[in-house]
Amino acid sequence: MADGFAFCPHCGAPIGETSGPTEERKLVTLLFADVTGSTALAEELDAEEVRELMAAYFDLAREEIEARGGTVEKFVGDAVMAAFGVPVAHEDDPPRALRSALAIHERLGELNARLRDE
C-alpha cells in the first residue's frame, strides 16, 4: 500500500497486489475441415506441388473463416481447425462457422477447377 492507501485517492484503482487473470466461461463453436483423399494425392504429386496446393487451400480457408469472425487455431497436415466465439463471442457463432464451411467448400470447387485447367 502506498502511503497507507489501499486504493488510489485520485482514480479509485486498487494499489498493491493484483489478482491474476480472471477465468471466463464461453460457448464456442469449432470448425474442423480436412481434404478428402489428400494422402493419395500426395503420393501422385511432387512435394512442391503438394505444398503449393495445401498453401492455396489454407489461404482460402483462413480468408473465409476470418471474414465471418472466426479464428484459425491451427493447421495440421491437411486439416484446419478454427474457433468461433474466441476471443469475441457472438450469439450467431454456430451459423457463422457453418457459413464458413460452406464457403470453403464452394471455393475449393473453384480451386479444383482452376488447378485441373492448369
Coordinates of N, CA, C and O in Angstrom, one line a residue:
M1 N 0.8 -1.2 0.0 CA 0.0 0.0 0.0 C 0.9 1.2 0.0 O 1.8 1.4 0.8
A2 N 0.6 2.2 -0.9 CA 1.3 3.4 -1.0 C 0.7 4.4 0.0 O -0.5 4.7 0.0
D3 N 1.6 4.9 0.9 CA 1.2 5.9 1.9 C -0.1 5.5 2.7 O -0.9 6.3 3.0
G4 N -0.2 4.2 2.9 CA -1.3 3.7 3.7 C -2.7 3.6 3.0 O -3.7 3.3 3.6
F5 N -2.7 3.8 1.7 CA -3.9 3.7 0.9 C -4.0 2.4 0.3 O -3.0 1.9 -0.3
A6 N -5.2 1.8 0.3 CA -5.4 0.5 -0.4 C -5.9 0.8 -1.8 O -5.8 0.0 -2.7
F7 N -6.4 2.0 -2.0 CA -6.9 2.5 -3.3 C -6.3 3.8 -3.7 O -6.1 4.7 -2.8
C8 N -6.2 4.1 -4.9 CA -5.6 5.4 -5.4 C -6.6 6.5 -5.0 O -7.8 6.4 -5.3
P9 N -6.1 7.5 -4.3 CA -7.0 8.6 -3.9 C -7.5 9.4 -5.1 O -8.5 10.2 -5.0
H10 N -6.9 9.3 -6.3 CA -7.3 10.0 -7.5 C -8.3 9.3 -8.4 O -9.3 9.8 -8.8
C11 N -8.0 8.0 -8.6 CA -8.9 7.2 -9.6 C -9.7 6.1 -9.0 O -10.6 5.5 -9.6
G12 N -9.3 5.7 -7.7 CA -10.0 4.6 -7.1 C -9.5 3.2 -7.4 O -10.1 2.2 -7.0
A13 N -8.5 3.1 -8.3 CA -7.9 1.8 -8.6 C -7.2 1.2 -7.4 O -6.6 1.9 -6.6
P14 N -7.3 -0.2 -7.3 CA -6.6 -0.8 -6.2 C -5.1 -0.6 -6.3 O -4.5 -0.6 -7.4
I15 N -4.4 -0.4 -5.2 CA -3.0 -0.3 -5.1 C -2.4 -1.6 -4.5 O -3.0 -2.1 -3.5
G16 N -1.3 -2.0 -5.0 CA -0.7 -3.2 -4.4 C -0.9 -4.4 -5.3 O -1.0 -4.4 -6.5
E17 N -1.0 -5.6 -4.6 CA -1.2 -6.8 -5.3 C -2.5 -6.8 -6.2 O -3.5 -6.4 -5.7
T18 N -2.3 -7.3 -7.4 CA -3.5 -7.5 -8.2 C -3.7 -9.0 -8.4 O -2.8 -9.8 -8.3
S19 N -4.9 -9.3 -8.6 CA -5.2 -10.8 -8.8 C -4.8 -11.2 -10.2 O -4.7 -10.3 -11.1
G20 N -4.6 -12.5 -10.4 CA -4.2 -13.0 -11.7 C -5.4 -12.9 -12.7 O -6.4 -12.3 -12.4
P21 N -5.2 -13.4 -13.9 CA -6.2 -13.3 -14.9 C -7.5 -14.0 -14.4 O -7.5 -15.0 -13.7
T22 N -8.6 -13.4 -14.8 CA -9.9 -14.0 -14.4 C -10.3 -15.0 -15.5 O -10.0 -14.8 -16.6
E23 N -11.0 -16.0 -15.0 CA -11.4 -17.0 -16.0 C -12.8 -16.6 -16.5 O -13.6 -16.0 -15.7
E24 N -13.1 -17.0 -17.7 CA -14.4 -16.7 -18.3 C -14.9 -17.9 -19.0 O -14.1 -18.5 -19.8
R25 N -16.1 -18.3 -18.8 CA -16.7 -19.4 -19.4 C -17.4 -19.0 -20.6 O -18.3 -18.1 -20.6
K26 N -17.1 -19.6 -21.8 CA -17.8 -19.2 -23.1 C -18.2 -20.4 -23.8 O -17.6 -21.4 -23.8
L27 N -19.2 -20.3 -24.6 CA -19.6 -21.3 -25.5 C -19.0 -21.0 -26.8 O -19.1 -19.9 -27.4
V28 N -18.2 -21.9 -27.4 CA -17.5 -21.7 -28.6 C -18.0 -22.8 -29.6 O -18.4 -23.9 -29.2
T29 N -17.8 -22.5 -30.9 CA -18.1 -23.4 -32.0 C -16.8 -23.7 -32.7 O -16.1 -22.8 -33.1
L30 N -16.5 -25.0 -32.9 CA -15.2 -25.3 -33.6 C -15.6 -25.8 -35.0 O -16.5 -26.5 -35.2
L31 N -14.7 -25.4 -35.9 CA -14.9 -25.9 -37.3 C -13.6 -26.7 -37.6 O -12.5 -26.2 -37.3
F32 N -13.8 -27.9 -38.0 CA -12.7 -28.7 -38.4 C -12.9 -29.2 -39.9 O -14.0 -29.7 -40.2
A33 N -11.9 -28.9 -40.7 CA -12.1 -29.3 -42.1 C -10.8 -29.9 -42.6 O -9.7 -29.4 -42.3
D34 N -10.9 -31.0 -43.4 CA -9.7 -31.5 -44.0 C -10.0 -31.9 -45.4 O -11.1 -31.9 -45.9
V35 N -8.9 -32.2 -46.1 CA -9.0 -32.5 -47.6 C -9.2 -34.0 -47.7 O -8.4 -34.8 -47.3
T36 N -10.3 -34.4 -48.4 CA -10.5 -35.8 -48.7 C -9.5 -36.3 -49.7 O -9.3 -35.7 -50.8
G37 N -8.9 -37.5 -49.5 CA -8.0 -38.1 -50.4 C -6.7 -37.4 -50.5 O -5.9 -37.6 -51.5
S38 N -6.3 -36.6 -49.5 CA -5.0 -35.9 -49.6 C -3.8 -36.9 -49.6 O -2.8 -36.6 -50.2
T39 N -3.9 -38.0 -48.9 CA -2.8 -38.9 -48.8 C -2.5 -39.5 -50.2 O -1.4 -39.5 -50.7
A40 N -3.6 -39.9 -50.9 CA -3.4 -40.5 -52.3 C -2.9 -39.4 -53.2 O -2.1 -39.7 -54.1
L41 N -3.4 -38.2 -53.1 CA -3.0 -37.1 -53.9 C -1.5 -36.8 -53.7 O -0.7 -36.6 -54.6
A42 N -1.0 -36.8 -52.4 CA 0.4 -36.5 -52.1 C 1.3 -37.6 -52.7 O 2.4 -37.4 -53.0
E43 N 0.8 -38.8 -52.8 CA 1.6 -39.9 -53.4 C 1.7 -39.7 -54.9 O 2.7 -40.2 -55.5
E44 N 0.8 -39.0 -55.6 CA 0.8 -38.8 -57.0 C 1.6 -37.6 -57.4 O 2.2 -37.6 -58.5
L45 N 1.6 -36.6 -56.6 CA 2.2 -35.3 -57.0 C 3.6 -35.1 -56.4 O 4.0 -35.8 -55.4
D46 N 4.4 -34.2 -57.0 CA 5.6 -33.8 -56.4 C 5.4 -33.0 -55.1 O 4.4 -32.4 -54.9
A47 N 6.4 -33.1 -54.2 CA 6.2 -32.5 -52.9 C 6.0 -31.0 -53.0 O 5.2 -30.4 -52.2
E48 N 6.6 -30.3 -53.9 CA 6.4 -28.9 -54.1 C 5.0 -28.6 -54.6 O 4.4 -27.6 -54.2
E49 N 4.4 -29.4 -55.5 CA 3.1 -29.2 -55.9 C 2.1 -29.4 -54.8 O 1.1 -28.7 -54.6
V50 N 2.4 -30.4 -53.9 CA 1.5 -30.6 -52.7 C 1.6 -29.4 -51.8 O 0.5 -28.9 -51.3
R51 N 2.8 -28.9 -51.6 CA 2.9 -27.7 -50.7 C 2.2 -26.5 -51.3 O 1.4 -25.8 -50.5
E52 N 2.2 -26.3 -52.6 CA 1.5 -25.2 -53.2 C 0.0 -25.4 -53.1 O -0.7 -24.4 -52.8
L53 N -0.4 -26.6 -53.3 CA -1.9 -26.9 -53.3 C -2.4 -26.7 -51.8 O -3.4 -26.0 -51.6
M54 N -1.7 -27.2 -50.8 CA -2.1 -27.0 -49.5 C -2.0 -25.5 -49.0 O -2.9 -25.1 -48.3
A55 N -1.0 -24.8 -49.5 CA -1.0 -23.4 -49.2 C -2.2 -22.6 -49.7 O -2.8 -21.8 -49.1
A56 N -2.6 -23.0 -51.0 CA -3.8 -22.3 -51.6 C -5.0 -22.7 -50.7 O -5.9 -21.8 -50.5
Y57 N -5.1 -23.9 -50.3 CA -6.3 -24.4 -49.5 C -6.3 -23.6 -48.2 O -7.3 -23.1 -47.7
F58 N -5.1 -23.6 -47.5 CA -5.1 -22.9 -46.2 C -5.4 -21.4 -46.3 O -6.1 -20.8 -45.5
D59 N -4.9 -20.8 -47.4 CA -5.2 -19.3 -47.6 C -6.7 -19.1 -47.8 O -7.2 -18.2 -47.1
L60 N -7.3 -19.9 -48.6 CA -8.8 -19.6 -48.8 C -9.6 -20.0 -47.6 O -10.5 -19.3 -47.3
A61 N -9.2 -21.0 -46.8 CA -9.9 -21.4 -45.6 C -9.7 -20.2 -44.6 O -10.7 -19.8 -44.0
R62 N -8.5 -19.7 -44.4 CA -8.3 -18.6 -43.5 C -9.2 -17.4 -43.9 O -9.8 -16.8 -43.0
E63 N -9.2 -17.1 -45.2 CA -10.0 -15.9 -45.6 C -11.4 -16.1 -45.3 O -12.1 -15.1 -44.8
E64 N -12.0 -17.2 -45.5 CA -13.4 -17.5 -45.3 C -13.7 -17.5 -43.8 O -14.8 -17.0 -43.4
I65 N -12.9 -18.1 -43.0 CA -13.1 -18.1 -41.6 C -13.0 -16.8 -40.9 O -13.9 -16.3 -40.2
E66 N -11.9 -16.0 -41.3 CA -11.8 -14.7 -40.7 C -12.8 -13.7 -41.2 O -13.2 -12.8 -40.4
A67 N -13.3 -13.9 -42.4 CA -14.3 -13.0 -42.9 C -15.6 -13.1 -42.1 O -16.4 -12.1 -42.1
R68 N -15.8 -14.2 -41.4 CA -17.0 -14.4 -40.6 C -16.7 -14.3 -39.1 O -17.5 -14.8 -38.3
G69 N -15.6 -13.8 -38.7 CA -15.3 -13.6 -37.3 C -14.7 -14.8 -36.6 O -14.6 -14.8 -35.4
G70 N -14.3 -15.8 -37.3 CA -13.6 -16.9 -36.7 C -12.1 -16.7 -36.5 O -11.5 -15.8 -37.1
T71 N -11.5 -17.6 -35.8 CA -10.1 -17.5 -35.5 C -9.5 -18.9 -35.9 O -9.9 -19.9 -35.3
V72 N -8.5 -18.9 -36.8 CA -7.8 -20.1 -37.1 C -6.9 -20.5 -36.0 O -6.1 -19.7 -35.6
E73 N -7.2 -21.6 -35.4 CA -6.4 -22.1 -34.2 C -5.1 -22.8 -34.7 O -4.1 -22.7 -34.1
K74 N -5.3 -23.7 -35.7 CA -4.1 -24.4 -36.2 C -4.4 -25.0 -37.6 O -5.5 -25.3 -38.0
F75 N -3.3 -25.3 -38.3 CA -3.3 -26.1 -39.5 C -2.5 -27.3 -39.1 O -1.4 -27.2 -38.6
V76 N -3.0 -28.5 -39.3 CA -2.3 -29.8 -39.0 C -2.5 -30.7 -40.2 O -3.6 -31.1 -40.6
G77 N -1.3 -31.0 -40.8 CA -1.4 -31.8 -42.0 C -2.2 -31.2 -43.1 O -1.9 -30.1 -43.6
D78 N -3.4 -31.8 -43.4 CA -4.3 -31.3 -44.4 C -5.5 -30.7 -43.8 O -6.5 -30.4 -44.4
A79 N -5.5 -30.4 -42.5 CA -6.7 -30.0 -41.7 C -6.6 -28.6 -41.2 O -5.5 -28.1 -40.9
V80 N -7.7 -27.9 -41.1 CA -7.8 -26.6 -40.5 C -8.8 -26.7 -39.3 O -9.8 -27.4 -39.4
M81 N -8.3 -26.2 -38.2 CA -9.2 -26.1 -37.0 C -9.4 -24.6 -36.7 O -8.4 -23.9 -36.5
A82 N -10.7 -24.2 -36.6 CA -11.0 -22.8 -36.3 C -12.0 -22.7 -35.2 O -12.8 -23.6 -35.0
A83 N -12.0 -21.6 -34.4 CA -12.9 -21.4 -33.3 C -13.7 -20.2 -33.6 O -13.2 -19.1 -34.1
F84 N -15.0 -20.2 -33.3 CA -15.9 -19.1 -33.4 C -16.4 -18.9 -32.0 O -16.9 -19.8 -31.4
G85 N -16.2 -17.7 -31.5 CA -16.6 -17.3 -30.1 C -15.4 -17.0 -29.3 O -15.5 -16.7 -28.1
V86 N -14.2 -17.1 -29.8 CA -13.0 -16.7 -29.2 C -12.2 -15.9 -30.1 O -12.0 -16.2 -31.3
P87 N -11.7 -14.7 -29.8 CA -11.8 -14.1 -28.5 C -13.1 -13.4 -28.2 O -13.4 -13.0 -27.1
V88 N -13.8 -13.1 -29.3 CA -15.1 -12.4 -29.2 C -16.3 -13.3 -29.5 O -16.3 -14.0 -30.5
A89 N -17.2 -13.4 -28.6 CA -18.4 -14.3 -28.8 C -19.5 -13.5 -29.4 O -19.7 -12.4 -29.1
H90 N -20.2 -14.2 -30.3 CA -21.4 -13.7 -31.0 C -22.5 -14.7 -30.8 O -22.2 -15.9 -30.8
E91 N -23.7 -14.2 -30.6 CA -24.8 -15.2 -30.4 C -25.0 -16.0 -31.7 O -25.6 -17.1 -31.6
D92 N -24.5 -15.6 -32.8 CA -24.7 -16.4 -34.0 C -23.4 -17.1 -34.5 O -23.2 -17.3 -35.7
D93 N -22.5 -17.5 -33.6 CA -21.3 -18.1 -33.9 C -21.5 -19.5 -34.6 O -20.8 -19.8 -35.6
P94 N -22.5 -20.3 -34.2 CA -22.7 -21.6 -35.0 C -23.0 -21.3 -36.5 O -22.4 -22.0 -37.3
P95 N -24.0 -20.4 -36.8 CA -24.2 -20.2 -38.2 C -23.0 -19.5 -38.9 O -22.8 -19.8 -40.1
R96 N -22.2 -18.8 -38.2 CA -21.0 -18.2 -38.8 C -20.0 -19.3 -39.2 O -19.5 -19.3 -40.3
A97 N -19.9 -20.3 -38.4 CA -19.0 -21.4 -38.7 C -19.5 -22.2 -39.8 O -18.8 -22.6 -40.7
L98 N -20.8 -22.4 -39.9 CA -21.5 -23.2 -41.0 C -21.3 -22.4 -42.3 O -20.9 -23.0 -43.3
R99 N -21.5 -21.1 -42.3 CA -21.3 -20.3 -43.5 C -19.9 -20.4 -44.0 O -19.6 -20.4 -45.2
S100 N -19.0 -20.4 -43.0 CA -17.5 -20.5 -43.4 C -17.3 -21.8 -44.1 O -16.6 -21.9 -45.1
A101 N -17.8 -22.9 -43.5 CA -17.6 -24.3 -44.1 C -18.2 -24.3 -45.5 O -17.5 -24.9 -46.4
L102 N -19.4 -23.8 -45.7 CA -20.0 -23.8 -47.0 C -19.2 -23.0 -48.0 O -19.0 -23.4 -49.1
A103 N -18.7 -21.9 -47.6 CA -17.9 -21.0 -48.4 C -16.6 -21.7 -48.8 O -16.1 -21.6 -49.9
I104 N -15.9 -22.4 -47.8 CA -14.7 -23.1 -48.1 C -15.0 -24.2 -49.1 O -14.2 -24.4 -50.1
H105 N -16.0 -24.9 -48.9 CA -16.4 -26.0 -49.9 C -16.6 -25.4 -51.3 O -16.1 -26.0 -52.3
E106 N -17.3 -24.3 -51.4 CA -17.6 -23.7 -52.7 C -16.3 -23.3 -53.4 O -16.0 -23.5 -54.5
R107 N -15.4 -22.6 -52.6 CA -14.2 -22.1 -53.1 C -13.2 -23.2 -53.5 O -12.5 -23.1 -54.4
L108 N -13.3 -24.3 -52.8 CA -12.5 -25.5 -53.1 C -12.9 -26.0 -54.5 O -12.0 -26.5 -55.3
G109 N -14.2 -26.0 -54.8 CA -14.6 -26.4 -56.1 C -14.0 -25.5 -57.2 O -13.6 -26.0 -58.2
E110 N -14.0 -24.3 -57.0 CA -13.4 -23.3 -57.9 C -11.9 -23.5 -58.0 O -11.4 -23.5 -59.1
L111 N -11.2 -23.8 -56.9 CA -9.8 -24.0 -56.9 C -9.5 -25.3 -57.7 O -8.6 -25.4 -58.5
N112 N -10.3 -26.4 -57.4 CA -10.1 -27.6 -58.1 C -10.2 -27.5 -59.6 O -9.4 -28.0 -60.4
A113 N -11.2 -26.7 -60.1 CA -11.5 -26.5 -61.5 C -10.3 -25.7 -62.1 O -9.8 -26.1 -63.2
R114 N -9.8 -24.7 -61.4 CA -8.7 -23.9 -61.9 C -7.4 -24.8 -62.0 O -6.7 -24.8 -63.0
L115 N -7.2 -25.6 -61.0 CA -6.0 -26.5 -61.0 C -6.1 -27.5 -62.1 O -5.1 -27.9 -62.7
R116 N -7.3 -28.1 -62.3 CA -7.4 -29.0 -63.4 C -7.1 -28.4 -64.8 O -6.5 -29.0 -65.6
D117 N -7.5 -27.1 -65.0 CA -7.2 -26.4 -66.2 C -5.7 -26.2 -66.4 O -5.2 -26.2 -67.5
E118 N -5.1 -25.9 -65.3 CA -3.6 -25.6 -65.3 C -2.8 -26.9 -65.6 O -1.8 -27.0 -66.1

